[in-house]
């Protein structure tokens, strides 16, 4: 476990989940709305906290209601806020984000008038107490002093920077960093055709750095000083929400580098974690398995004479799997008896009558039809077991077919 200090803007993200991206001048109703902390460094720290690190955010904080909400959530997330700089003027920075469910892409409109952390504030922090220092690549005049002081007083402290967008004069500061994260947005704005060209162009500015340039779902290109440029492809997953995927990638890389992994291992893990993030909404519980991560069972193991009880990965749910003899298909029901809301195997195993094609709750002997889960005998006659959606792949593995 390491101590990571990150410097960046804390943002209130208002996320509107929509079923398509609107046309200009269209009126669109969102399906739901989330309000949550955002900002690249704050997002990365939340992921690093989940990975077991002590994290601390250096940011400015407005005096408004939104700032109070954000500090509360960040504290719940386990991020230390003892180095925040309070500002009387300006409001909490806000992002209004459309999350298009069709594609999983996020479109961000950002507004801020809050001043950013200044050098004098940063200079008072005991950075010697940290194992890693991470900066958002912004606020160039102040950043220059911060990098200088960090490099001078803590020459061994690893420093990373996130160069998301071009900022005047920022390239001149890159000789101080050990790890440089950049990406498509910066590269394209600078007129580079691809990630490799961007790395090559930046190399003279950052001679010491592991340079990493991400390119959306194409993955990441990276290079050690004096080494070749290497491509590590992204994992191909069903995308639900890309908001914060880049910040998650960065956290994954820092985590592995803190563990002395090689750059190749670190980038690979960053990709893996970013892909995992894209499969779910938000950044909570990123390390927990998702419901369709592992198979529930093999279809060849499911018989008509015996009920199989399987645990849904990452969920507090078990399901009953049984073969329907008539159609030779597999039926799946949530393991919950409608009579008293208890698992059917609470008292004993789930008995099956293969002739009547029924299965029995062990608690009060309610019998359910395998075919459609209807209770045909017992205390909840006429009620049904709740079907559970499954999918079976070509290899015969049965998976939960639910959205996390
Ligand atoms: C995602 C994000 C959002 C924030 C925006 C700021 O990477 O950090 O949480 O609103 O970018 O640019």
CSV table of C-alpha atoms and ligand atoms in Angstrom, one decimal:
chain,number,residue,atom,x,y,z
A,1,UNK,CA,0.0,0.0,0.0
A,2,UNK,CA,1.4,3.4,-1.0
A,3,UNK,CA,0.6,7.0,-0.4
A,4,UNK,CA,-0.4,8.9,-3.5
A,5,UNK,CA,-0.9,12.7,-3.7
A,6,UNK,CA,-2.7,14.1,-6.7
A,7,UNK,CA,-3.2,17.7,-7.7
A,8,UNK,CA,-6.2,18.6,-9.9
A,9,UNK,CA,-9.7,20.1,-10.1
A,10,UNK,CA,-12.6,18.6,-8.2
A,11,UNK,CA,-15.8,18.8,-10.3
A,12,UNK,CA,-19.4,18.1,-9.8
A,13,UNK,CA,-20.5,15.8,-12.6
A,14,UNK,CA,-24.2,15.9,-13.5
A,15,UNK,CA,-24.7,12.8,-15.7
A,16,UNK,CA,-27.8,12.5,-17.8
A,17,UNK,CA,-28.4,9.0,-19.1
A,18,UNK,CA,-30.1,9.1,-22.5
A,19,UNK,CA,-31.1,6.5,-25.1
A,20,UNK,CA,-29.5,8.4,-28.0
A,21,UNK,CA,-27.4,11.5,-28.6
A,22,UNK,CA,-29.7,14.5,-29.3
A,23,UNK,CA,-29.8,16.5,-32.6
A,24,UNK,CA,-29.1,20.2,-32.3
A,25,UNK,CA,-32.3,21.9,-31.1
A,26,UNK,CA,-33.9,18.6,-30.1
A,27,UNK,CA,-35.7,18.3,-26.8
A,28,UNK,CA,-34.7,15.1,-25.1
A,29,UNK,CA,-35.8,13.5,-21.9
A,30,UNK,CA,-33.1,11.7,-19.9
A,31,UNK,CA,-33.8,8.3,-18.4
A,32,UNK,CA,-32.0,9.1,-15.2
A,33,UNK,CA,-29.7,11.7,-13.7
A,34,UNK,CA,-26.7,11.1,-11.4
A,35,UNK,CA,-24.8,13.7,-9.5
A,36,UNK,CA,-21.3,12.6,-8.5
A,37,UNK,CA,-17.8,13.8,-7.9
A,38,UNK,CA,-15.6,14.0,-11.0
A,39,UNK,CA,-12.4,15.5,-12.3
A,40,UNK,CA,-9.5,13.4,-13.6
A,41,UNK,CA,-7.3,13.4,-10.5
A,42,UNK,CA,-10.3,12.8,-8.1
A,43,UNK,CA,-11.5,9.9,-10.3
A,44,UNK,CA,-8.0,8.3,-10.4
A,45,UNK,CA,-7.6,8.6,-6.7
A,46,UNK,CA,-10.9,6.9,-6.1
A,47,UNK,CA,-9.7,3.9,-8.2
A,48,UNK,CA,-6.3,3.9,-6.4
A,49,UNK,CA,-8.2,3.9,-3.1
A,50,UNK,CA,-10.1,0.8,-4.2
A,51,UNK,CA,-6.7,-0.7,-5.1
A,52,UNK,CA,-5.6,-0.3,-1.5
A,53,UNK,CA,-3.6,2.9,-1.5
A,54,UNK,CA,-3.8,5.9,0.8
A,55,UNK,CA,-4.8,8.8,-1.4
A,56,UNK,CA,-4.9,12.6,-0.9
A,57,UNK,CA,-6.3,15.2,-3.2
A,58,UNK,CA,-4.9,18.7,-3.5
A,59,UNK,CA,-7.7,20.9,-5.0
A,60,UNK,CA,-9.5,24.2,-4.6
A,61,UNK,CA,-12.9,24.1,-2.9
A,62,UNK,CA,-15.6,26.7,-3.3
A,63,UNK,CA,-17.8,27.9,-0.4
A,64,UNK,CA,-21.0,26.6,-1.9
A,65,UNK,CA,-23.5,23.7,-1.2
A,66,UNK,CA,-22.0,21.6,-4.0
A,67,UNK,CA,-18.6,21.7,-2.5
A,68,UNK,CA,-20.0,20.4,0.8
A,69,UNK,CA,-21.7,17.5,-1.1
A,70,UNK,CA,-18.5,16.7,-2.9
A,71,UNK,CA,-16.3,16.7,0.2
A,72,UNK,CA,-18.8,14.4,1.9
A,73,UNK,CA,-18.7,11.9,-0.9
A,74,UNK,CA,-15.0,12.0,-1.3
A,75,UNK,CA,-14.6,11.3,2.4
A,76,UNK,CA,-16.9,8.3,2.0
A,77,UNK,CA,-14.7,7.2,-0.8
A,78,UNK,CA,-11.7,7.2,1.5
A,79,UNK,CA,-9.8,10.1,-0.1
A,80,UNK,CA,-8.0,12.4,2.3
A,81,UNK,CA,-8.9,16.1,1.9
A,82,UNK,CA,-6.5,17.7,4.4
A,83,UNK,CA,-4.7,19.6,1.6
A,84,UNK,CA,-7.6,21.4,0.0
A,85,UNK,CA,-7.3,25.1,-0.6
A,86,UNK,CA,-10.5,27.0,0.2
A,87,UNK,CA,-11.6,29.8,-2.1
A,88,UNK,CA,-14.2,32.5,-1.3
A,89,UNK,CA,-14.8,33.5,-4.9
A,90,UNK,CA,-16.0,31.2,-7.6
A,91,UNK,CA,-18.3,28.2,-7.7
A,92,UNK,CA,-17.7,24.5,-7.7
A,93,UNK,CA,-16.6,23.5,-11.2
A,94,UNK,CA,-19.4,21.6,-13.0
A,95,UNK,CA,-19.6,19.2,-15.9
A,96,UNK,CA,-22.8,18.4,-17.6
A,97,UNK,CA,-22.5,15.0,-19.2
A,98,UNK,CA,-24.6,13.1,-21.7
A,99,UNK,CA,-24.1,9.4,-21.4
A,100,UNK,CA,-25.5,7.8,-24.5
A,101,UNK,CA,-26.6,4.3,-23.6
A,102,UNK,CA,-26.6,3.2,-27.2
A,103,UNK,CA,-22.8,3.6,-27.6
A,104,UNK,CA,-21.7,4.2,-23.9
A,105,UNK,CA,-19.9,7.4,-25.0
A,106,UNK,CA,-19.9,10.4,-22.8
A,107,UNK,CA,-20.1,14.0,-24.1
A,108,UNK,CA,-18.9,16.6,-21.5
A,109,UNK,CA,-19.7,20.3,-21.3
A,110,UNK,CA,-17.6,21.8,-18.5
A,111,UNK,CA,-17.9,25.1,-16.8
A,112,UNK,CA,-15.5,26.6,-14.2
A,113,UNK,CA,-14.7,30.0,-12.7
A,114,UNK,CA,-13.0,28.7,-9.5
A,115,UNK,CA,-9.3,29.6,-9.3
A,116,UNK,CA,-6.9,26.6,-9.3
A,117,UNK,CA,-4.5,25.5,-6.6
A,118,UNK,CA,-1.5,27.9,-6.4
A,119,UNK,CA,2.1,27.3,-5.8
A,120,UNK,CA,2.2,28.8,-2.3
A,121,UNK,CA,-0.4,26.4,-1.1
A,122,UNK,CA,1.3,23.4,-2.7
A,123,UNK,CA,4.7,24.5,-1.3
A,124,UNK,CA,3.4,24.0,2.3
A,125,UNK,CA,2.6,20.3,1.8
A,126,UNK,CA,5.0,17.8,3.1
A,127,UNK,CA,5.4,15.9,-0.1
A,128,UNK,CA,8.2,13.8,1.4
A,129,UNK,CA,5.5,11.8,3.1
A,130,UNK,CA,4.2,10.5,-0.3
A,131,UNK,CA,5.3,7.7,-2.5
A,132,UNK,CA,3.8,9.1,-5.7
A,133,UNK,CA,2.9,12.6,-7.0
A,134,UNK,CA,0.5,13.0,-9.8
A,135,UNK,CA,-0.5,16.3,-11.5
A,136,UNK,CA,-3.2,17.2,-13.9
A,137,UNK,CA,-1.4,18.9,-16.8
A,138,UNK,CA,-3.0,22.4,-16.4
A,139,UNK,CA,-2.4,25.7,-14.7
A,140,UNK,CA,1.0,26.0,-16.3
A,141,UNK,CA,2.5,29.0,-14.4
A,142,UNK,CA,1.8,27.5,-11.0
A,143,UNK,CA,2.6,23.9,-12.1
A,144,UNK,CA,6.1,25.0,-13.1
A,145,UNK,CA,6.9,26.0,-9.5
A,146,UNK,CA,5.2,22.9,-8.1
A,147,UNK,CA,7.2,20.6,-10.3
A,148,UNK,CA,10.4,22.5,-9.6
A,149,UNK,CA,10.0,22.3,-5.9
A,150,UNK,CA,9.0,18.6,-6.0
A,151,UNK,CA,12.0,17.7,-8.2
A,152,UNK,CA,14.5,19.7,-6.1
A,153,UNK,CA,13.4,18.5,-2.7
A,154,UNK,CA,12.4,15.0,-3.5
A,155,UNK,CA,14.6,13.9,-6.4
A,156,UNK,CA,13.5,10.2,-6.0
A,157,UNK,CA,9.8,10.8,-5.7
A,158,UNK,CA,8.0,9.4,-8.8
A,159,UNK,CA,6.0,12.1,-10.6
A,160,UNK,CA,3.4,11.6,-13.2
A,161,UNK,CA,1.4,14.1,-15.3
A,162,UNK,CA,-1.8,13.8,-17.2
A,163,UNK,CA,-1.5,15.8,-20.4
A,164,UNK,CA,-5.1,15.7,-21.5
A,165,UNK,CA,-5.2,18.9,-23.6
A,166,UNK,CA,-2.7,21.3,-25.1
A,167,UNK,CA,-1.8,24.1,-22.7
A,168,UNK,CA,0.6,26.9,-23.6
A,169,UNK,CA,4.1,26.2,-22.5
A,170,UNK,CA,3.4,22.9,-20.8
A,171,UNK,CA,5.9,20.9,-22.9
A,172,UNK,CA,8.7,22.8,-21.2
A,173,UNK,CA,7.8,21.3,-17.9
A,174,UNK,CA,7.9,17.7,-18.9
A,175,UNK,CA,11.6,17.1,-18.3
A,176,UNK,CA,10.6,16.8,-14.6
A,177,UNK,CA,8.3,13.9,-14.9
A,178,UNK,CA,8.8,10.1,-14.7
A,179,UNK,CA,5.6,9.1,-16.3
A,180,UNK,CA,3.8,11.1,-18.9
A,181,UNK,CA,0.2,10.2,-19.7
A,182,UNK,CA,-1.3,11.7,-22.8
A,183,UNK,CA,-3.9,10.6,-25.3
A,184,UNK,CA,-5.9,11.1,-28.5
A,185,UNK,CA,-7.4,14.4,-27.5
A,186,UNK,CA,-4.0,16.1,-27.0
A,187,UNK,CA,-2.4,14.3,-29.9
A,188,UNK,CA,-5.0,15.2,-32.4
A,189,UNK,CA,-5.2,18.8,-31.2
A,190,UNK,CA,-1.4,18.9,-31.9
A,191,UNK,CA,-1.9,17.5,-35.4
A,192,UNK,CA,-0.4,14.1,-34.7
A,193,UNK,CA,-1.9,11.3,-36.8
A,194,UNK,CA,-1.4,8.6,-34.3
A,195,UNK,CA,-0.2,7.8,-30.8
A,196,UNK,CA,3.3,6.8,-32.0
A,197,UNK,CA,3.8,10.2,-33.7
A,198,UNK,CA,2.7,12.0,-30.6
A,199,UNK,CA,5.2,10.0,-28.5
A,200,UNK,CA,8.0,10.7,-30.9
A,201,UNK,CA,7.2,14.4,-30.9
A,202,UNK,CA,7.2,14.7,-27.1
A,203,UNK,CA,10.3,12.6,-26.5
A,204,UNK,CA,12.7,15.5,-26.6
A,205,UNK,CA,10.6,17.4,-24.0
A,206,UNK,CA,10.4,14.4,-21.6
A,207,UNK,CA,13.7,12.5,-22.0
A,208,UNK,CA,13.4,10.6,-18.7
A,209,UNK,CA,9.8,9.6,-18.9
A,210,UNK,CA,7.8,6.5,-19.5
A,211,UNK,CA,5.5,7.9,-22.1
A,212,UNK,CA,2.0,6.5,-22.6
A,213,UNK,CA,-0.4,7.7,-25.2
A,214,UNK,CA,-3.9,6.2,-25.1
A,215,UNK,CA,-6.2,6.0,-28.2
A,216,UNK,CA,-9.7,5.1,-27.0
A,217,UNK,CA,-10.6,1.5,-27.8
A,218,UNK,CA,-7.5,1.0,-29.9
A,219,UNK,CA,-5.5,0.8,-26.6
A,220,UNK,CA,-2.3,2.4,-25.6
A,221,UNK,CA,1.1,3.1,-27.1
A,222,UNK,CA,4.1,3.5,-24.8
A,223,UNK,CA,7.8,3.9,-24.8
A,224,UNK,CA,10.6,3.8,-22.2
A,225,UNK,CA,13.5,6.3,-22.8
A,226,UNK,CA,15.7,4.7,-25.4
A,227,UNK,CA,13.3,1.9,-26.1
A,228,UNK,CA,10.9,1.1,-28.9
A,229,UNK,CA,7.3,2.3,-29.1
A,230,UNK,CA,5.1,-0.6,-28.1
A,231,UNK,CA,1.4,-1.0,-28.7
A,232,UNK,CA,-0.8,-2.7,-26.0
A,233,UNK,CA,-4.3,-3.2,-27.5
A,234,UNK,CA,-7.4,-2.5,-25.4
A,235,UNK,CA,-9.7,-5.3,-24.4
A,236,UNK,CA,-12.8,-5.6,-26.5
A,237,UNK,CA,-15.8,-5.4,-24.2
A,238,UNK,CA,-19.5,-4.4,-24.4
A,239,UNK,CA,-19.3,-0.7,-23.4
A,240,UNK,CA,-21.8,0.7,-21.0
A,241,UNK,CA,-20.1,3.9,-19.7
A,242,UNK,CA,-16.7,5.3,-20.7
A,243,UNK,CA,-16.9,8.2,-18.3
A,244,UNK,CA,-13.6,8.1,-16.2
A,245,UNK,CA,-12.2,5.2,-18.3
A,246,UNK,CA,-9.0,7.2,-18.9
A,247,UNK,CA,-8.7,8.1,-15.3
A,248,UNK,CA,-9.1,4.5,-14.4
A,249,UNK,CA,-6.4,3.4,-16.9
A,250,UNK,CA,-4.0,5.9,-15.3
A,251,UNK,CA,-4.8,4.6,-11.8
A,252,UNK,CA,-4.2,1.0,-12.9
A,253,UNK,CA,-0.8,1.9,-14.4
A,254,UNK,CA,0.3,3.9,-11.3
A,255,UNK,CA,-0.8,1.0,-9.1
A,256,UNK,CA,1.3,-1.5,-11.0
A,257,UNK,CA,4.3,0.8,-11.2
A,258,UNK,CA,4.2,1.3,-7.4
A,259,UNK,CA,4.4,-2.5,-7.1
A,260,UNK,CA,7.6,-2.4,-9.3
A,261,UNK,CA,5.9,-4.1,-12.2
A,262,UNK,CA,7.4,-3.6,-15.7
A,263,UNK,CA,5.9,-0.8,-17.9
A,264,UNK,CA,4.4,-3.6,-20.2
A,265,UNK,CA,2.7,-5.2,-17.2
A,266,UNK,CA,1.5,-1.8,-15.9
A,267,UNK,CA,0.0,-0.7,-19.2
A,268,UNK,CA,-1.6,-4.1,-19.7
A,269,UNK,CA,-3.2,-3.8,-16.3
A,270,UNK,CA,-4.3,-0.2,-17.0
A,271,UNK,CA,-6.1,-1.5,-20.1
A,272,UNK,CA,-7.7,-4.3,-18.2
A,273,UNK,CA,-9.0,-2.1,-15.5
A,274,UNK,CA,-10.3,0.6,-18.0
A,275,UNK,CA,-12.1,-2.2,-19.9
A,276,UNK,CA,-13.7,-3.4,-16.7
A,277,UNK,CA,-14.8,0.1,-15.9
A,278,UNK,CA,-16.4,0.5,-19.3
A,279,UNK,CA,-18.6,-2.5,-18.6
A,280,UNK,CA,-20.3,-0.7,-15.7
A,281,UNK,CA,-21.8,2.6,-14.8
A,282,UNK,CA,-19.7,4.8,-12.5
A,283,UNK,CA,-16.5,3.9,-10.6
A,284,UNK,CA,-17.9,2.1,-7.6
A,285,UNK,CA,-16.7,-1.5,-6.8
A,286,UNK,CA,-14.4,-1.7,-9.8
A,287,UNK,CA,-12.7,-4.8,-8.4
A,288,UNK,CA,-15.8,-6.8,-7.8
A,289,UNK,CA,-16.7,-9.5,-10.3
A,290,UNK,CA,-19.6,-8.7,-12.7
A,291,UNK,CA,-22.6,-11.0,-13.0
A,292,UNK,CA,-21.5,-12.2,-16.4
A,293,UNK,CA,-17.8,-12.6,-15.5
A,294,UNK,CA,-17.8,-16.3,-14.8
A,295,UNK,CA,-20.2,-19.0,-16.0
A,296,UNK,CA,-22.9,-20.2,-13.6
A,297,UNK,CA,-22.6,-23.8,-14.8
A,298,UNK,CA,-22.0,-26.0,-17.8
A,299,UNK,CA,-25.1,-26.9,-19.7
A,300,UNK,CA,-24.0,-30.5,-19.9
A,301,UNK,CA,-24.1,-30.7,-16.1
A,302,UNK,CA,-27.8,-29.6,-15.9
A,303,UNK,CA,-30.2,-32.5,-15.7
A,304,UNK,CA,-34.0,-32.9,-15.5
A,305,UNK,CA,-33.7,-35.1,-12.4
A,306,UNK,CA,-31.8,-32.7,-10.2
A,307,UNK,CA,-31.9,-29.0,-9.5
A,308,UNK,CA,-28.5,-27.2,-9.6
A,309,UNK,CA,-28.1,-24.1,-7.4
A,310,UNK,CA,-25.6,-21.6,-8.7
A,311,UNK,CA,-24.2,-18.3,-7.2
A,312,UNK,CA,-24.4,-15.3,-9.5
A,313,UNK,CA,-20.9,-13.7,-9.5
A,314,UNK,CA,-20.7,-10.4,-7.6
A,315,UNK,CA,-24.4,-10.6,-6.6
A,316,UNK,CA,-26.2,-11.7,-3.5
A,317,UNK,CA,-28.3,-14.0,-5.6
A,318,UNK,CA,-28.5,-17.7,-6.3
A,319,UNK,CA,-30.3,-19.3,-9.1
A,320,UNK,CA,-31.9,-22.7,-9.7
A,321,UNK,CA,-31.0,-24.3,-13.0
A,322,UNK,CA,-32.9,-27.3,-14.3
A,323,UNK,CA,-33.5,-29.0,-17.7
A,324,UNK,CA,-37.0,-29.0,-19.1
A,325,UNK,CA,-37.3,-32.5,-20.5
A,326,UNK,CA,-40.0,-31.7,-23.0
A,327,UNK,CA,-38.1,-29.0,-24.8
A,328,UNK,CA,-34.6,-30.0,-23.8
A,329,UNK,CA,-33.9,-26.4,-22.8
A,330,UNK,CA,-32.4,-25.1,-19.6
A,331,UNK,CA,-34.7,-23.2,-17.2
A,332,UNK,CA,-33.4,-20.7,-14.7
A,333,UNK,CA,-35.2,-19.3,-11.7
A,334,UNK,CA,-34.2,-17.0,-8.9
A,335,UNK,CA,-33.7,-19.2,-5.8
A,336,UNK,CA,-36.5,-17.5,-3.8
A,337,UNK,CA,-39.7,-19.2,-2.8
A,338,UNK,CA,-42.7,-16.8,-3.3
A,339,UNK,CA,-44.3,-18.2,-0.2
A,340,UNK,CA,-41.9,-16.8,2.4
A,341,UNK,CA,-39.1,-15.3,0.3
A,342,UNK,CA,-36.6,-17.9,1.4
A,343,UNK,CA,-34.2,-19.9,-0.8
A,344,UNK,CA,-35.8,-23.2,-1.9
A,345,UNK,CA,-32.9,-25.1,-0.4
A,346,UNK,CA,-33.1,-23.4,3.0
A,347,UNK,CA,-34.2,-26.5,4.9
A,348,UNK,CA,-32.9,-29.3,2.6
A,349,UNK,CA,-32.0,-29.8,-1.0
A,350,UNK,CA,-34.5,-29.0,-3.8
A,351,UNK,CA,-36.2,-32.3,-4.6
A,352,UNK,CA,-37.3,-32.9,-8.2
A,353,UNK,CA,-40.1,-35.1,-9.4
A,354,UNK,CA,-39.0,-35.9,-13.0
A,355,UNK,CA,-42.3,-37.6,-13.9
A,356,UNK,CA,-44.5,-34.7,-12.8
A,357,UNK,CA,-41.7,-32.3,-14.0
A,358,UNK,CA,-41.9,-30.3,-10.8
A,359,UNK,CA,-39.4,-29.2,-8.1
A,360,UNK,CA,-40.1,-28.6,-4.4
A,361,UNK,CA,-39.2,-25.9,-1.9
A,362,UNK,CA,-37.6,-27.6,1.0
A,363,UNK,CA,-39.2,-25.2,3.6
A,364,UNK,CA,-43.0,-25.7,3.2
A,365,UNK,CA,-43.2,-28.2,0.4
A,366,UNK,CA,-44.4,-25.9,-2.4
A,367,UNK,CA,-44.2,-27.7,-5.8
A,368,UNK,CA,-43.3,-25.7,-8.9
A,369,UNK,CA,-43.5,-26.6,-12.5
A,370,UNK,CA,-40.1,-26.8,-14.2
A,371,UNK,CA,-41.6,-25.5,-17.4
A,372,UNK,CA,-42.8,-22.0,-16.2
A,373,UNK,CA,-42.1,-21.9,-12.4
A,374,UNK,CA,-45.8,-22.0,-11.5
A,375,UNK,CA,-46.7,-23.3,-8.0
A,376,UNK,CA,-49.1,-26.2,-8.6
A,377,UNK,CA,-49.3,-27.6,-5.1
A,378,UNK,CA,-48.5,-26.1,-1.6
A,379,UNK,CA,-48.9,-22.9,0.3
A,380,UNK,CA,-48.4,-20.5,-2.6
A,381,UNK,CA,-50.4,-22.2,-5.3
A,382,UNK,CA,-50.8,-20.0,-8.4
A,383,UNK,CA,-47.6,-18.0,-7.5
A,384,UNK,CA,-44.5,-18.2,-9.7
A,385,UNK,CA,-40.8,-18.6,-9.3
A,386,UNK,CA,-39.2,-15.6,-10.9
A,387,UNK,CA,-37.3,-16.5,-14.2
A,388,UNK,CA,-33.7,-15.5,-14.3
A,389,UNK,CA,-32.2,-14.5,-17.7
A,390,UNK,CA,-29.3,-16.7,-18.9
A,391,UNK,CA,-27.3,-17.0,-22.1
A,392,UNK,CA,-25.4,-20.1,-23.2
A,393,UNK,CA,-22.2,-19.7,-25.3
A,394,UNK,CA,-21.0,-22.2,-28.0
A,395,UNK,CA,-18.9,-24.0,-25.5
A,396,UNK,CA,-22.0,-24.7,-23.5
A,397,UNK,CA,-21.2,-22.3,-20.6
A,398,UNK,CA,-24.3,-20.8,-19.0
A,399,UNK,CA,-23.9,-17.1,-18.0
A,400,UNK,CA,-26.2,-14.6,-16.2
A,401,UNK,CA,-27.6,-12.4,-18.9
A,402,UNK,CA,-28.1,-9.3,-16.8
A,403,UNK,CA,-26.8,-5.8,-16.9
A,404,UNK,CA,-24.8,-4.7,-14.0
B,1,LIG,C1,-13.7,12.4,-16.7
B,1,LIG,C2,-13.8,13.8,-16.0
B,1,LIG,C3,-15.1,14.1,-15.4
B,1,LIG,C4,-15.0,15.6,-15.4
B,1,LIG,C5,-14.3,15.9,-16.6
B,1,LIG,C6,-13.4,17.1,-16.4
B,1,LIG,O1,-12.4,12.1,-17.1
B,1,LIG,O2,-12.8,13.8,-15.1
B,1,LIG,O3,-15.4,13.4,-14.2
B,1,LIG,O4,-16.2,16.2,-15.3
B,1,LIG,O5,-13.5,14.8,-17.0
B,1,LIG,O6,-12.6,17.4,-17.5
